[in-house]
PDB file of C-alpha atoms in Angstrom:
ATOM      1  CA  MET G   1     150.294  45.028 107.377  1.00 75.00           C
ATOM      2  CA  ALA G   2     152.490  44.036 104.399  1.00 87.00           C
ATOM      3  CA  GLN G   3     152.795  47.675 103.387  1.00 86.00           C
ATOM      4  CA  HIS G   4     153.888  48.658 106.940  1.00 77.00           C
ATOM      5  CA  ALA G   5     156.346  45.759 106.834  1.00 82.00           C
ATOM      6  CA  GLN G   6     157.649  46.845 103.392  1.00 88.00           C
ATOM      7  CA  ALA G   7     157.898  50.412 104.547  1.00 85.00           C
ATOM      8  CA  LEU G   8     160.187  49.362 107.522  1.00 83.00           C
ATOM      9  CA  SER G   9     162.748  48.109 105.097  1.00 87.00           C
ATOM     10  CA  THR G  10     163.260  51.649 103.825  1.00 89.00           C
ATOM     11  CA  ILE G  11     165.178  54.591 105.298  1.00 89.00           C
ATOM     12  CA  GLU G  12     162.204  56.766 105.357  1.00 86.00           C
ATOM     13  CA  GLY G  13     159.911  54.064 106.660  1.00 83.00           C
ATOM     14  CA  TYR G  14     162.209  52.520 109.346  1.00 83.00           C
ATOM     15  CA  SER G  15     161.161  53.814 112.776  1.00 78.00           C
ATOM     16  CA  GLY G  16     163.417  51.711 115.140  1.00 78.00           C
ATOM     17  CA  TYR G  17     162.001  49.861 118.141  1.00 76.00           C
ATOM     18  CA  GLY G  18     158.216  50.245 118.538  1.00 77.00           C
ATOM     19  CA  PRO G  19     155.908  50.684 121.478  1.00 78.00           C
ATOM     20  CA  GLU G  20     156.473  47.808 124.287  1.00 78.00           C
ATOM     21  CA  GLN G  21     152.673  46.770 123.843  1.00 83.00           C
ATOM     22  CA  GLY G  22     153.085  46.410 120.130  1.00 85.00           C
ATOM     23  CA  ASN G  23     152.010  48.805 117.227  1.00 85.00           C
ATOM     24  CA  GLU G  24     148.916  50.512 118.220  1.00 91.00           C
ATOM     25  CA  ALA G  25     147.331  50.502 114.776  1.00 90.00           C
ATOM     26  CA  LEU G  26     147.935  46.566 114.603  1.00 91.00           C
ATOM     27  CA  ARG G  27     146.447  46.141 118.201  1.00 92.00           C
ATOM     28  CA  GLN G  28     143.576  48.151 117.135  1.00 95.00           C
ATOM     29  CA  ALA G  29     143.114  46.170 114.034  1.00 94.00           C
ATOM     30  CA  ILE G  30     143.269  42.846 116.015  1.00 94.00           C
ATOM     31  CA  ALA G  31     140.711  44.254 118.487  1.00 94.00           C
ATOM     32  CA  GLU G  32     138.456  45.243 115.613  1.00 94.00           C
ATOM     33  CA  THR G  33     138.695  42.156 113.420  1.00 95.00           C
ATOM     34  CA  ILE G  34     139.336  39.115 115.898  1.00 94.00           C
ATOM     35  CA  TYR G  35     137.616  40.407 119.221  1.00 93.00           C
ATOM     36  CA  LYS G  36     134.800  42.538 117.518  1.00 91.00           C
ATOM     37  CA  ASN G  37     131.665  42.642 119.863  1.00 91.00           C
ATOM     38  CA  MET G  38     133.593  40.901 122.786  1.00 93.00           C
ATOM     39  CA  GLY G  39     134.316  44.027 124.651  1.00 92.00           C
ATOM     40  CA  ILE G  40     138.088  43.898 124.244  1.00 93.00           C
ATOM     41  CA  ASN G  41     139.954  46.953 123.291  1.00 92.00           C
ATOM     42  CA  ASN G  42     143.333  47.473 121.926  1.00 92.00           C
ATOM     43  CA  SER G  43     144.778  48.498 125.370  1.00 92.00           C
ATOM     44  CA  GLU G  44     144.330  44.721 126.338  1.00 92.00           C
ATOM     45  CA  ILE G  45     146.053  43.268 123.325  1.00 92.00           C
ATOM     46  CA  PHE G  46     149.909  42.718 123.650  1.00 86.00           C
ATOM     47  CA  VAL G  47     151.834  42.128 120.520  1.00 88.00           C
ATOM     48  CA  THR G  48     155.375  40.716 121.066  1.00 83.00           C
ATOM     49  CA  ASP G  49     158.542  39.957 119.222  1.00 78.00           C
ATOM     50  CA  GLY G  50     158.262  36.261 119.494  1.00 78.00           C
ATOM     51  CA  THR G  51     157.411  33.331 121.814  1.00 80.00           C
ATOM     52  CA  GLN G  52     161.055  32.629 122.861  1.00 82.00           C
ATOM     53  CA  SER G  53     161.446  36.064 124.442  1.00 83.00           C
ATOM     54  CA  ASP G  54     158.075  35.801 126.191  1.00 84.00           C
ATOM     55  CA  ILE G  55     158.953  32.478 127.561  1.00 85.00           C
ATOM     56  CA  ALA G  56     162.123  33.976 129.135  1.00 85.00           C
ATOM     57  CA  ARG G  57     160.150  37.086 130.471  1.00 84.00           C
ATOM     58  CA  LEU G  58     157.462  35.133 131.963  1.00 85.00           C
ATOM     59  CA  GLU G  59     160.142  32.793 133.671  1.00 87.00           C
ATOM     60  CA  MET G  60     161.991  35.871 134.997  1.00 87.00           C
ATOM     61  CA  LEU G  61     158.686  37.388 136.129  1.00 88.00           C
ATOM     62  CA  PHE G  62     158.287  34.328 138.394  1.00 86.00           C
ATOM     63  CA  GLY G  63     161.748  34.330 139.608  1.00 84.00           C
ATOM     64  CA  SER G  64     164.504  31.607 139.943  1.00 84.00           C
ATOM     65  CA  ASN G  65     162.752  29.844 142.884  1.00 88.00           C
ATOM     66  CA  MET G  66     159.799  28.633 140.980  1.00 88.00           C
ATOM     67  CA  THR G  67     158.898  25.083 139.858  1.00 90.00           C
ATOM     68  CA  MET G  68     157.529  24.040 136.336  1.00 92.00           C
ATOM     69  CA  ALA G  69     156.349  21.431 134.138  1.00 93.00           C
ATOM     70  CA  VAL G  70     156.967  20.928 130.543  1.00 94.00           C
ATOM     71  CA  GLN G  71     155.671  18.541 128.015  1.00 94.00           C
ATOM     72  CA  ASP G  72     158.386  15.946 126.857  1.00 94.00           C
ATOM     73  CA  PRO G  73     159.094  16.705 124.109  1.00 93.00           C
ATOM     74  CA  SER G  74     158.602  20.302 124.197  1.00 89.00           C
ATOM     75  CA  PHE G  75     159.869  23.496 122.654  1.00 87.00           C
ATOM     76  CA  PRO G  76     163.582  23.883 123.837  1.00 88.00           C
ATOM     77  CA  ALA G  77     163.120  27.513 124.965  1.00 87.00           C
ATOM     78  CA  TYR G  78     161.033  26.377 128.169  1.00 88.00           C
ATOM     79  CA  VAL G  79     163.949  24.488 129.524  1.00 92.00           C
ATOM     80  CA  ASP G  80     166.672  26.655 128.012  1.00 92.00           C
ATOM     81  CA  SER G  81     165.344  29.804 129.444  1.00 89.00           C
ATOM     82  CA  SER G  82     165.119  28.117 132.812  1.00 91.00           C
ATOM     83  CA  VAL G  83     168.812  27.193 132.851  1.00 92.00           C
ATOM     84  CA  ILE G  84     169.778  30.580 131.825  1.00 90.00           C
ATOM     85  CA  ILE G  85     168.115  32.331 134.597  1.00 89.00           C
ATOM     86  CA  GLY G  86     169.156  29.655 137.260  1.00 90.00           C
ATOM     87  CA  GLN G  87     165.581  28.236 137.831  1.00 91.00           C
ATOM     88  CA  ALA G  88     166.361  24.513 136.496  1.00 92.00           C
ATOM     89  CA  GLY G  89     168.412  23.413 139.466  1.00 92.00           C
ATOM     90  CA  LYS G  90     170.981  20.534 138.951  1.00 93.00           C
ATOM     91  CA  PHE G  91     171.101  18.447 135.946  1.00 95.00           C
ATOM     92  CA  GLU G  92     170.228  14.782 136.971  1.00 95.00           C
ATOM     93  CA  GLU G  93     172.510  12.454 134.975  1.00 95.00           C
ATOM     94  CA  GLU G  94     170.404   9.379 135.528  1.00 93.00           C
ATOM     95  CA  SER G  95     167.053  10.846 134.332  1.00 90.00           C
ATOM     96  CA  GLY G  96     168.482  13.378 131.844  1.00 91.00           C
ATOM     97  CA  ASN G  97     166.252  16.058 133.388  1.00 92.00           C
ATOM     98  CA  TYR G  98     166.787  19.186 135.560  1.00 94.00           C
ATOM     99  CA  GLU G  99     165.821  18.832 139.335  1.00 92.00           C
ATOM    100  CA  LYS G 100     163.194  21.753 139.258  1.00 92.00           C
ATOM    101  CA  ILE G 101     161.593  20.918 135.995  1.00 94.00           C
ATOM    102  CA  VAL G 102     158.983  18.270 135.691  1.00 95.00           C
ATOM    103  CA  CYS G 103     158.883  16.605 132.389  1.00 95.00           C
ATOM    104  CA  MET G 104     155.435  15.369 131.459  1.00 94.00           C
ATOM    105  CA  LYS G 105     155.877  12.469 129.013  1.00 94.00           C
ATOM    106  CA  CYS G 106     153.829  13.190 125.735  1.00 93.00           C
ATOM    107  CA  ASP G 107     154.090  10.158 123.268  1.00 92.00           C
ATOM    108  CA  PHE G 108     152.211   7.558 121.260  1.00 91.00           C
ATOM    109  CA  GLU G 109     151.358   5.607 124.326  1.00 92.00           C
ATOM    110  CA  ASN G 110     149.332   8.483 126.056  1.00 90.00           C
ATOM    111  CA  ASN G 111     148.152  10.061 122.757  1.00 89.00           C
ATOM    112  CA  PHE G 112     150.614  12.769 123.125  1.00 90.00           C
ATOM    113  CA  PHE G 113     148.908  14.302 126.117  1.00 90.00           C
ATOM    114  CA  PRO G 114     150.601  14.190 129.542  1.00 90.00           C
ATOM    115  CA  ASP G 115     149.005  12.176 132.379  1.00 89.00           C
ATOM    116  CA  LEU G 116     147.930  14.892 134.769  1.00 86.00           C
ATOM    117  CA  SER G 117     147.120  12.547 137.507  1.00 86.00           C
ATOM    118  CA  THR G 118     150.952  11.766 137.912  1.00 89.00           C
ATOM    119  CA  THR G 119     152.174  15.506 137.457  1.00 90.00           C
ATOM    120  CA  PRO G 120     153.077  16.956 140.756  1.00 90.00           C
ATOM    121  CA  ARG G 121     152.013  20.661 141.440  1.00 88.00           C
ATOM    122  CA  THR G 122     154.301  23.263 139.983  1.00 90.00           C
ATOM    123  CA  ASP G 123     154.197  26.963 139.939  1.00 89.00           C
ATOM    124  CA  ILE G 124     153.970  26.938 135.976  1.00 88.00           C
ATOM    125  CA  ILE G 125     152.830  24.365 133.476  1.00 89.00           C
ATOM    126  CA  PHE G 126     153.902  25.138 130.022  1.00 89.00           C
ATOM    127  CA  PHE G 127     151.460  23.509 127.820  1.00 87.00           C
ATOM    128  CA  CYS G 128     151.474  24.096 124.067  1.00 87.00           C
ATOM    129  CA  SER G 129     148.903  22.808 121.644  1.00 87.00           C
ATOM    130  CA  PRO G 130     149.780  22.075 118.843  1.00 89.00           C
ATOM    131  CA  ASN G 131     152.804  20.816 120.584  1.00 86.00           C
ATOM    132  CA  ASN G 132     156.173  21.820 119.111  1.00 86.00           C
ATOM    133  CA  PRO G 133     157.879  19.608 117.972  1.00 88.00           C
ATOM    134  CA  THR G 134     155.213  16.906 117.691  1.00 88.00           C
ATOM    135  CA  ALA G 135     152.455  19.020 116.143  1.00 90.00           C
ATOM    136  CA  HIS G 136     149.898  17.079 118.132  1.00 90.00           C
ATOM    137  CA  ALA G 137     146.752  19.203 118.905  1.00 92.00           C
ATOM    138  CA  ALA G 138     144.980  18.415 122.173  1.00 88.00           C
ATOM    139  CA  SER G 139     141.329  17.605 121.835  1.00 89.00           C
ATOM    140  CA  TYR G 140     138.482  19.567 123.365  1.00 88.00           C
ATOM    141  CA  SER G 141     138.232  16.767 125.979  1.00 87.00           C
ATOM    142  CA  GLN G 142     141.895  16.793 126.772  1.00 86.00           C
ATOM    143  CA  LEU G 143     141.906  20.553 127.290  1.00 84.00           C
ATOM    144  CA  HIS G 144     138.764  20.436 129.384  1.00 83.00           C
ATOM    145  CA  THR G 145     140.585  17.985 131.628  1.00 80.00           C
ATOM    146  CA  GLU G 146     143.688  19.993 131.760  1.00 77.00           C
ATOM    147  CA  ASN G 147     141.499  23.240 132.672  1.00 75.00           C
ATOM    148  CA  HIS G 148     139.891  21.160 135.539  1.00 72.00           C
ATOM    149  CA  PHE G 149     143.420  20.013 136.753  1.00 74.00           C
ATOM    150  CA  LEU G 150     144.716  23.608 136.704  1.00 71.00           C
ATOM    151  CA  LEU G 151     141.777  24.924 138.595  1.00 65.00           C
ATOM    152  CA  LEU G 152     141.950  22.230 141.440  1.00 57.00           C
ATOM    153  CA  PRO G 153     143.196  23.744 144.703  1.00 56.00           C
ATOM    154  CA  SER G 154     146.530  22.445 145.764  1.00 51.00           C
TER     155      SER G 154
END
């Protein structure tokens, strides 16, 4: 990988934009190394140009009428992308939030994990562990609770 990256910095090695799913050799190496004996092949692996772009693409895929929940605090791109595509709704001065974005408080008082029992149903929940910017990693028990919450019928 280092050799490939170094080659891209030369006139001979630069190849411009790569395939939309990511470099095939890299996807193959990921399949063989990380997903060995799991039945996952390189066509099921997607290598992107970064989280910020992926967040915006996901939000655009769902459209501007979706609702979403984010951890508070959270990576700014979740909210920023929503504002840019017109999904966030009006800014509410009193709360400091947007009308179509549910902010799930994550602080010392709740062990940096949202209280899902008070989180209303939304189309998307952006949950990042370890959290950016707090760096708190959810425990197995917390993830199990969240997974159960996500699978409950609305």
